[in-house]
């Protein structure tokens, strides 16, 4: 079986984010780019599934600028077999729908039978692409999984749904899954792995190859971001003074009378 | 003027608290347009009652056996069909666990875009637009949607809703055309029975960090959380140490919360923790290190040992909140 992994390259969380002049985006300059941390769980789960099946191929799929290939190579070094990179100019500026449309087309072209992605990308936190891919392909999707048992034509997964509840779901394959913390411990890329990854095949498709020219790119985006600003600084806080017990009494009074949140 | 459809989640036979917030905001933004509430489930009982008072002119009930538990394919099909039939300009839903899963798929079936997890909504030059928080809260941006309808999911507790002009609340049924099988079967729901209010929707949260030192010590928060009607959260360090469950983790790799009041006790305020709670209206920091970064984000701070402060706080809350 061909196992697909949806992968995005994102800024390291420690990176300083600078708003570009004009406010139409962020400055690329100082950013250290990494694999979206949740996508590492997806890569790991895909490799484990291939190991369990004893056959198959793990295909890393990523849409983004040319540097995206670095993140894909890291996933190949972990054990992915090959990559499909959508880095043509036409793809740049795609929104969640356009990105999903292109990825879904690539999944069909590659005849992939199961897809893993991260629970969300930590740059824009859109939390949309895998669900849209599922919708476009007509496959079931199960998000935020932290347990995955493959059973041939289905998989049983667990997904925390809030308030301490966990849905245990049996999902028919083909399907799209998004991976949360707790699912597995992603392996590190070994040195031989990194050497081998350099020679692993990379396929590039154009928007025309995939038949999505009218869906991708900034011009076709259904959602548009503009007017980037740094978050408003919180007004300076107040550090309470005096005896601890007086501070606590004052705090509760402030919460009730000044902030009105109690 | 805009016609707005609000997807309202139902739990335990009632609409969730987010419905009030979304319908109230919808009423304000509709500016004379129709506000429609849309409910999905297999047996909605009287969950549709009283939504007129929250601002709904019309309530659409979509009842179907295939909607008994949350099945993304079935729910997306049902919601998109109801939306197509109602033809609104704007669709609103909560950026809850369910909303985040459902809305992108439902919108995709209509070739519509979703502005996800907005913390503000307003009338812009081209209709309604929102504000999103990006890069773990290190940037904000305006988000607009170029499709019909425009979808927005809203981070719970983003709006304070005052008096809302009531709508008629007329209830209509919509028959969705669904398949028997969407390849997704909920075989069991495991419940810890513990944290009943989900963190993402809680209006008050007390969170603890590594400094709590044990699972038992997290019990220090039970009583104040109960008194405030709040939920208990944790830092990743506390979760990794086994003092709290992952469902309690706030932050980049946990939950993004947006309460009225967030009390961080013994939490240093790492950037990844801030990513999950920095939009809280009021932040209280309790930390014995006066230089802890959390104080730079706190509305009120107490420099002190949480093992001394928490019992005092519990006592004080009991005093004033039981009056
Ligand atoms: C990719 C990535 C993702 C991450 N995701 C998350 C996330 O989702 N959520 C998250 O929280 N973290 C996350 N982290 C971890 C984060 O960087 C911090 O390590 C973590 O938040 C620290 O938790 P803490 O504040 O409990 O512990 P510490 O940083 O150890 O701080 C403990 C604090 O408690 C104070 N203290 C100690 N004893 C007492 C006492 N008796 N009374 C009062 N104060 C006391 C100390 O002064 C200190 O400030 C992530 C890290 C990475 C790299």
XYZ file of C-alpha atoms and ligand atoms in Angstrom:
638
model
C 0.000 0.000 0.000
C 1.113 3.531 -0.711
C 1.053 5.603 2.463
C 0.908 9.386 2.101
C 2.084 11.975 4.611
C 0.958 15.606 4.389
C 3.878 17.713 5.537
C 4.325 21.429 6.047
C 7.443 23.417 6.783
C 6.873 26.026 9.519
C 8.933 28.496 11.562
C 10.517 27.064 14.697
C 8.405 28.182 17.664
C 11.395 29.977 19.154
C 11.788 32.116 16.012
C 11.163 35.830 16.281
C 8.316 36.829 14.012
C 8.742 40.180 12.266
C 5.911 41.776 10.351
C 6.949 42.750 6.812
C 6.677 46.407 5.812
C 3.156 47.086 4.600
C 1.765 44.410 6.889
C 1.037 41.877 4.159
C 2.991 39.047 5.719
C 6.027 38.226 7.822
C 9.722 38.586 7.081
C 11.418 35.334 6.120
C 14.921 36.473 7.033
C 15.721 35.284 10.577
C 13.410 32.343 10.659
C 14.650 28.839 11.284
C 12.414 26.445 9.328
C 11.422 23.060 10.706
C 8.962 20.245 10.009
C 5.657 21.113 11.616
C 6.021 19.208 14.944
C 2.685 17.383 14.576
C 3.698 16.181 11.121
C 6.570 14.274 12.726
C 3.970 12.065 14.400
C 2.418 11.535 10.962
C 5.767 10.564 9.403
C 6.461 8.165 12.282
C 3.026 6.528 12.093
C 3.360 6.086 8.321
C 6.773 4.431 8.706
C 5.452 2.171 11.470
C 2.520 1.126 9.303
C 4.850 0.241 6.434
C 7.068 -1.736 8.826
C 4.049 -3.582 10.166
C 2.757 -4.410 6.694
C 6.230 -5.461 5.571
C 5.624 -3.756 2.235
C 4.529 -0.485 0.729
C 5.908 2.949 0.231
C 5.848 6.099 2.371
C 5.350 9.176 0.194
C 5.906 12.636 1.679
C 3.610 15.244 0.075
C 4.303 18.920 0.583
C 3.173 22.189 -0.985
C 5.246 25.302 -0.386
C 8.223 27.313 -1.606
C 11.500 25.696 -2.740
C 12.858 25.443 0.842
C 10.037 22.977 1.596
C 12.278 20.291 0.150
C 14.548 20.602 3.225
C 11.688 19.570 5.511
C 10.734 16.749 3.154
C 14.373 15.519 3.134
C 14.291 15.330 6.911
C 11.184 13.159 6.679
C 12.948 11.004 4.081
C 15.891 10.701 6.461
C 13.500 9.422 9.139
C 12.474 6.659 6.721
C 10.128 8.044 4.071
C 10.714 6.518 0.623
C 10.148 9.433 -1.706
C 8.658 12.899 -1.872
C 6.142 14.738 -4.001
C 6.854 18.458 -3.874
C 4.485 21.113 -5.180
C 6.728 24.174 -5.261
C 5.914 25.704 -8.640
C 5.160 29.452 -8.519
C 1.517 28.790 -9.346
C 1.060 27.088 -5.955
C 2.432 29.954 -3.854
C -0.077 31.841 -1.763
C -2.641 29.033 -1.838
C -5.123 28.991 1.021
C -6.334 25.880 2.852
C -8.837 24.993 0.139
C -6.372 25.443 -2.729
C -3.679 23.513 -0.859
C -6.072 20.668 -0.117
C -7.273 20.609 -3.703
C -3.703 20.226 -4.992
C -2.754 17.624 -2.378
C -5.930 15.617 -3.038
C -5.120 15.609 -6.759
C -1.558 14.441 -6.030
C -2.903 11.685 -3.747
C -5.144 10.443 -6.561
C -2.382 10.655 -9.142
C -0.045 8.640 -6.916
C -2.829 6.142 -6.080
C -2.170 6.560 -2.381
C -4.366 4.404 -0.141
C -4.056 6.006 3.299
C -2.990 9.478 4.435
C -1.560 10.847 7.675
C -1.151 14.527 8.535
C -0.449 16.609 11.615
C -3.257 17.775 13.838
C -2.574 21.369 12.805
C 0.287 23.409 11.410
C 1.666 25.609 14.138
C 2.276 28.616 11.878
C -1.245 29.554 10.812
C -3.114 27.071 13.010
C -5.733 26.708 10.314
C -6.527 23.117 11.135
C -8.308 22.541 7.821
C -6.298 20.916 5.033
C -6.636 17.197 5.948
C -10.388 17.494 6.581
C -10.842 19.188 3.197
C -8.690 16.520 1.520
C -11.003 13.895 3.062
C -14.053 15.774 1.810
C -12.680 16.202 -1.719
C -11.681 12.532 -2.013
C -14.898 11.347 -0.366
C -12.825 9.473 2.224
C -13.555 9.433 5.948
C -11.247 11.525 8.100
C -10.409 11.201 11.788
C -8.591 14.118 13.392
C -6.416 14.492 16.486
C -5.802 10.757 16.927
C -3.532 9.556 19.720
C -3.893 5.827 19.075
C -3.965 3.901 15.774
C -4.533 0.166 15.225
C -4.507 -1.035 11.619
C -6.796 -3.944 10.800
C -6.521 -4.353 7.019
C -9.569 -2.661 5.530
C -10.123 -0.465 8.570
C -8.292 1.129 11.490
C -9.443 1.711 15.045
C -8.330 5.053 16.431
C -8.865 7.081 19.571
C -9.556 10.781 19.501
C -10.019 12.997 22.540
C -13.081 15.119 21.873
C -12.934 17.479 24.828
C -14.266 17.449 28.362
C -12.207 14.335 29.127
C -14.101 12.168 26.596
C -12.407 10.004 23.999
C -14.159 8.680 20.879
C -13.013 5.216 19.851
C -13.685 5.065 16.118
C -13.469 2.383 13.473
C -12.538 4.063 10.189
C -12.671 2.376 6.765
C -9.556 2.614 4.625
C -8.863 4.641 2.467
C -8.985 7.471 4.982
C -7.208 10.578 6.214
C -5.901 10.746 9.793
C -4.400 13.679 11.691
C -1.945 12.938 14.443
C -1.640 14.347 17.958
C 0.931 14.165 20.660
C 0.836 10.808 22.444
C 0.367 8.792 19.228
C 4.020 7.756 19.061
C 7.571 8.956 19.689
C 8.924 10.198 16.365
C 12.342 8.714 15.591
C 15.362 10.880 14.914
C 16.952 10.887 11.493
C 20.132 8.785 11.701
C 23.336 9.845 9.958
C 23.091 7.012 7.377
C 19.425 7.972 7.001
C 20.403 11.547 6.201
C 22.966 10.356 3.629
C 20.422 8.062 1.979
C 17.720 10.738 1.940
C 19.824 12.846 -0.409
C 19.389 10.246 -3.139
C 15.733 9.422 -2.577
C 13.475 10.362 -5.501
C 11.589 13.660 -5.539
C 8.695 14.149 -7.965
C 7.394 17.593 -8.811
C 4.011 18.223 -10.358
C 2.778 21.464 -11.830
C -0.687 22.845 -11.149
C -1.525 21.909 -14.761
C -0.369 18.300 -14.220
C -2.807 18.108 -11.336
C -5.625 19.985 -13.060
C -5.875 22.544 -10.256
C -4.682 25.742 -11.959
C -7.996 27.436 -11.192
C -7.862 26.557 -7.495
C -4.334 27.266 -6.325
C -2.271 30.410 -5.784
C -3.059 33.687 -4.092
C -5.414 34.785 -6.887
C -7.744 31.842 -6.331
C -7.625 31.860 -2.536
C -11.016 31.769 -0.823
C -9.544 33.145 2.395
C -7.155 36.083 2.384
C -4.935 37.368 5.187
C -4.011 41.059 5.315
C -3.017 43.821 7.735
C -0.573 41.779 9.807
C 0.204 43.441 13.120
C 2.063 42.439 16.241
C -0.309 41.553 19.082
C -1.316 44.535 21.184
C 0.896 44.689 24.267
C -1.088 43.899 27.380
C -1.376 46.897 29.638
C 1.232 46.650 32.365
C 0.028 44.365 35.085
C -0.069 44.985 38.786
C 2.095 43.032 41.220
C 0.317 43.028 44.555
C 2.209 43.991 47.702
C 1.937 43.406 51.423
C 1.127 40.383 53.566
C 0.274 37.335 51.442
C -3.179 36.963 52.962
C -3.936 40.633 52.262
C -2.727 40.206 48.694
C -5.090 37.279 48.196
C -8.032 39.252 49.596
C -7.129 42.190 47.361
C -6.843 39.896 44.336
C -10.322 38.476 44.804
C -11.684 42.004 45.287
C -9.998 43.194 42.089
C -11.284 40.207 40.133
C -14.805 40.969 41.278
C -14.930 44.732 41.275
C -12.324 45.962 38.801
C -12.047 43.155 36.253
C -15.567 41.814 36.904
C -14.649 38.246 36.034
C -15.881 36.561 39.211
C -27.105 43.717 5.998
C -26.317 40.011 5.914
C -28.188 36.742 6.386
C -26.261 34.682 8.893
C -26.590 30.998 9.710
C -25.162 29.851 13.039
C -24.250 26.197 13.502
C -25.138 25.470 17.150
C -23.738 22.419 18.908
C -26.013 20.396 21.148
C -24.849 18.473 24.208
C -27.009 16.733 26.782
C -30.209 17.824 25.038
C -29.355 21.547 25.122
C -27.460 23.927 22.881
C -23.967 24.597 24.183
C -23.006 27.918 25.742
C -21.234 28.956 22.555
C -24.648 29.280 20.841
C -25.496 32.302 22.955
C -22.276 34.022 22.036
C -22.548 33.234 18.317
C -26.246 34.078 17.951
C -25.773 37.329 19.860
C -22.881 38.366 17.630
C -24.783 37.233 14.535
C -27.752 39.396 15.508
C -25.490 42.423 15.813
C -23.687 41.810 12.501
C -26.803 40.801 10.528
C -27.989 44.379 10.887
C -31.541 43.537 9.898
C -30.694 40.379 7.925
C -31.983 36.975 8.988
C -30.315 35.047 11.781
C -30.830 31.310 11.504
C -29.712 28.715 14.038
C -28.965 25.258 12.636
C -28.919 22.167 14.874
C -27.849 18.632 13.890
C -28.526 15.341 15.659
C -30.632 12.176 15.680
C -33.036 13.313 18.389
C -32.893 17.006 19.197
C -35.793 16.930 21.657
C -36.570 20.475 22.710
C -33.035 21.812 22.168
C -34.445 24.258 19.585
C -36.731 25.909 22.138
C -35.834 29.348 23.383
C -33.283 30.127 20.669
C -35.468 33.052 19.580
C -34.549 34.778 22.814
C -30.880 34.349 21.946
C -31.512 36.145 18.646
C -32.562 33.432 16.164
C -35.294 34.404 13.713
C -35.470 30.836 12.455
C -34.216 27.543 13.840
C -33.475 24.703 11.423
C -33.503 21.234 12.938
C -31.703 18.575 10.929
C -32.622 15.237 12.475
C -31.384 11.967 11.007
C -30.336 8.583 12.382
C -26.962 8.960 10.654
C -26.258 11.971 12.922
C -26.604 10.030 16.196
C -22.887 10.325 16.935
C -20.387 12.661 15.341
C -19.493 11.220 11.934
C -17.573 13.855 9.955
C -18.743 12.740 6.486
C -22.401 12.590 7.501
C -22.363 15.832 9.479
C -20.548 17.719 6.731
C -23.055 16.489 4.142
C -26.054 17.365 6.337
C -24.752 20.807 7.286
C -23.756 21.730 3.744
C -27.187 20.671 2.448
C -28.971 22.742 5.078
C -26.760 25.727 4.238
C -27.344 25.352 0.522
C -31.082 25.298 1.149
C -30.999 28.337 3.470
C -28.546 30.271 1.265
C -27.004 32.568 3.902
C -24.263 35.131 3.240
C -22.295 34.070 6.284
C -21.981 30.875 8.344
C -20.708 31.004 11.927
C -19.673 28.147 14.178
C -17.553 27.672 17.278
C -13.870 26.806 16.831
C -14.485 23.933 19.225
C -13.154 20.385 18.912
C -16.187 19.537 16.775
C -16.328 22.828 14.875
C -12.683 22.659 13.853
C -13.229 19.163 12.516
C -16.543 19.766 10.758
C -16.587 23.278 9.297
C -13.673 22.935 6.803
C -15.174 19.761 5.343
C -18.712 21.154 5.199
C -17.439 24.360 3.556
C -15.349 22.411 1.030
C -18.488 20.623 -0.167
C -19.810 24.100 -1.080
C -16.433 25.264 -2.439
C -16.432 27.876 0.298
C -13.593 29.165 2.464
C -13.363 29.120 6.256
C -11.671 31.834 8.290
C -10.686 29.617 11.191
C -10.509 30.330 14.901
C -11.286 34.055 14.677
C -11.046 36.152 17.825
C -12.998 39.076 16.389
C -15.591 39.716 13.686
C -16.694 42.993 12.166
C -18.222 44.646 9.122
C -15.371 45.417 6.701
C -15.249 46.989 3.231
C -16.212 43.720 1.578
C -18.694 42.352 4.054
C -17.937 40.644 7.306
C -14.264 40.028 8.123
C -12.399 38.604 11.086
C -9.184 38.708 13.067
C -6.954 35.669 13.425
C -4.035 35.010 15.691
C -0.997 33.549 13.874
C 2.436 32.150 14.740
C 1.452 31.167 18.288
C -0.029 34.587 18.930
C 3.077 36.457 17.752
C 1.066 38.164 14.997
C -2.515 39.110 14.253
C -4.066 39.508 10.816
C -7.341 40.441 9.202
C -8.992 37.534 7.416
C -11.536 37.978 4.673
C -13.386 35.310 2.729
C -14.055 35.385 -1.036
C -16.799 32.828 -1.325
C -20.523 32.463 -0.961
C -21.205 31.818 1.775
C -18.309 33.014 3.917
C -17.537 30.689 6.827
C -16.036 31.880 10.110
C -15.227 29.719 13.105
C -14.972 31.659 16.341
C -12.709 30.959 19.291
C -15.098 30.432 22.247
C -15.432 33.392 24.663
C -14.302 35.956 22.091
C -17.348 38.163 22.562
C -19.105 39.603 25.557
C -22.780 39.542 24.687
C -25.115 42.039 26.322
C -28.837 42.296 25.697
C -29.869 40.720 22.419
C -32.923 41.691 20.408
C -35.048 38.549 20.356
C -36.007 36.850 17.082
C -39.137 34.806 16.332
C -37.325 31.515 16.850
C -39.632 29.722 14.386
C -38.612 26.078 14.213
C -38.366 24.333 10.833
C -37.282 20.819 9.970
C -34.807 20.103 7.198
C -34.540 16.649 5.718
C -30.935 15.840 4.843
C -30.208 13.301 2.125
C -27.584 11.064 3.706
C -25.953 7.739 2.931
C -26.076 4.734 5.239
C -22.347 4.432 5.649
C -19.593 7.033 5.815
C -16.875 4.548 6.764
C -16.675 5.992 10.267
C -18.238 4.238 13.217
C -17.946 5.434 16.814
C -17.667 2.116 18.640
C -17.201 3.470 22.140
C -16.936 6.719 24.067
C -14.439 6.551 26.908
C -15.007 9.137 29.586
C -12.716 9.976 32.439
C -15.775 11.558 34.051
C -13.355 14.173 35.333
C -13.145 17.597 33.736
C -16.703 18.116 32.594
C -16.286 21.663 31.327
C -13.941 21.486 28.380
C -10.983 23.817 28.736
C -11.512 25.363 25.313
C -14.965 26.546 26.316
C -14.357 27.322 29.999
C -14.747 30.935 31.081
C -12.464 30.497 34.118
C -9.375 28.300 34.341
C -6.784 27.563 37.016
C -3.629 25.970 35.645
C -0.686 24.453 37.432
C 2.853 23.662 36.382
C 5.742 21.378 37.177
C 5.987 23.067 40.560
C 2.833 21.264 41.750
C 5.148 18.260 42.218
C 2.448 15.552 42.179
C -0.901 14.430 40.869
C -2.337 14.699 44.394
C -1.282 18.330 44.678
C -3.361 19.181 41.610
C -6.251 18.424 43.970
C -5.482 21.850 45.505
C -7.273 23.326 42.480
C -10.464 21.259 42.721
C -12.214 23.433 45.254
C -11.339 26.873 43.841
C -12.228 25.643 40.333
C -15.558 24.379 41.619
C -16.250 27.643 43.455
C -15.521 29.705 40.339
C -17.348 27.331 37.989
C -14.123 26.763 36.130
C -11.867 24.097 34.695
C -8.343 22.958 35.565
C -5.451 23.227 33.140
C -1.759 22.390 33.202
C 1.565 23.217 31.602
C 3.303 20.664 29.448
C 5.944 20.120 32.094
C 3.193 19.089 34.527
C 1.643 16.781 31.930
C 4.994 15.227 30.998
C 5.695 14.593 34.678
C 2.384 12.741 34.945
C 0.720 15.218 37.325
C -2.049 16.019 34.845
C -3.567 14.430 31.725
C -2.828 15.612 28.218
C -6.446 16.752 27.821
C -5.586 19.400 30.442
C -2.531 20.760 28.651
C -2.691 24.408 27.624
C -0.353 25.692 24.932
C 1.139 25.149 21.550
C 0.892 21.365 21.725
C -2.156 21.362 23.962
C -5.308 23.420 23.900
C -5.803 27.035 23.011
C -8.034 28.564 25.649
C -9.686 31.956 25.789
C -11.287 32.375 29.216
C -12.353 35.521 31.024
C -10.000 34.558 33.839
C -6.821 32.467 33.647
C -4.934 31.777 36.849
C -1.424 30.413 36.267
C -0.020 28.960 39.472
C 3.613 27.888 39.426
C 3.899 28.259 35.652
C 6.952 30.033 34.271
C 5.262 31.451 31.164
C 7.233 29.828 28.343
C 6.359 31.053 24.853
C 4.713 27.704 24.054
C 2.474 27.977 27.096
C 1.597 31.590 26.275
C 0.588 30.412 22.794
C -2.352 28.674 24.421
C -3.644 31.348 26.762
C -2.410 34.787 25.845
C -5.806 35.995 24.636
C -7.364 35.375 28.074
C -9.117 38.541 29.241
C -7.560 38.588 32.707
C -4.406 36.668 33.604
C -3.376 36.112 37.209
C 0.147 34.864 37.894
C 1.120 33.199 41.139
C 4.822 32.406 41.172
C 7.558 32.476 43.768
C 10.080 33.862 41.291
C 9.469 37.589 40.780
C 11.393 37.398 37.495
C 9.268 34.638 35.975
C 8.240 35.678 32.426
C 4.569 35.019 33.201
C 4.466 38.266 35.208
C 5.057 40.241 31.989
C 1.717 38.997 30.721
C -0.230 39.075 33.959
C -3.019 41.502 34.772
C -2.452 40.790 38.463
C 0.481 39.047 40.050
C 1.252 37.572 43.432
C 4.873 36.755 44.167
C 4.669 33.861 46.576
C 4.626 30.137 47.181
C 1.560 28.580 45.610
C 1.295 26.050 48.434
C 0.673 29.001 50.750
C -1.381 31.079 48.331
C -3.816 28.442 47.031
C -5.381 27.549 50.396
C -5.814 31.260 51.134
C -7.377 31.811 47.734
C -9.751 28.893 48.233
C -10.818 30.299 51.590
C -11.307 33.803 50.211
C -13.317 32.523 47.207
C -15.492 30.444 49.514
C -16.104 33.535 51.613
C -17.150 35.891 48.828
C -18.713 33.495 46.342
C -20.997 31.752 48.804
C -22.415 35.051 50.090
C 7.746 22.302 20.540
C 7.381 22.600 21.965
C 6.038 22.610 22.314
C 5.666 22.914 23.630
N 4.328 22.946 23.947
C 3.950 23.321 25.183
C 2.571 23.442 25.551
O 1.673 23.148 24.771
N 2.255 23.855 26.786
C 3.207 24.169 27.720
O 2.825 24.547 28.837
N 4.500 24.039 27.417
C 4.907 23.617 26.183
N 6.233 23.471 25.909
C 7.177 23.502 27.018
C 7.534 24.893 27.485
O 8.645 25.338 26.718
C 7.927 24.883 28.975
O 8.958 23.956 29.160
C 6.792 24.543 29.926
O 5.667 25.348 29.645
C 7.251 24.787 31.350
O 6.274 24.365 32.248
P 6.215 24.950 33.730
O 6.000 26.415 33.646
O 5.241 24.127 34.464
O 7.647 24.572 34.303
P 8.942 25.443 34.603
O 9.373 26.188 33.406
O 9.858 24.514 35.254
O 8.445 26.526 35.616
C 8.037 26.281 36.901
C 7.684 27.612 37.525
O 7.109 27.388 38.789
C 7.641 28.323 39.724
N 7.554 27.695 41.045
C 8.231 26.613 41.496
N 7.801 26.275 42.728
C 6.836 27.154 43.063
C 6.020 27.327 44.211
N 6.101 26.501 45.252
N 5.136 28.350 44.224
C 5.034 29.197 43.149
N 5.779 29.073 42.055
C 6.671 28.063 41.999
C 9.026 28.587 39.254
O 9.447 29.860 39.702
C 8.876 28.535 37.736
O 8.539 29.803 37.204
C 6.642 23.176 24.598
C 7.987 23.144 24.242
C 8.370 22.869 22.950
C 9.824 22.880 22.594
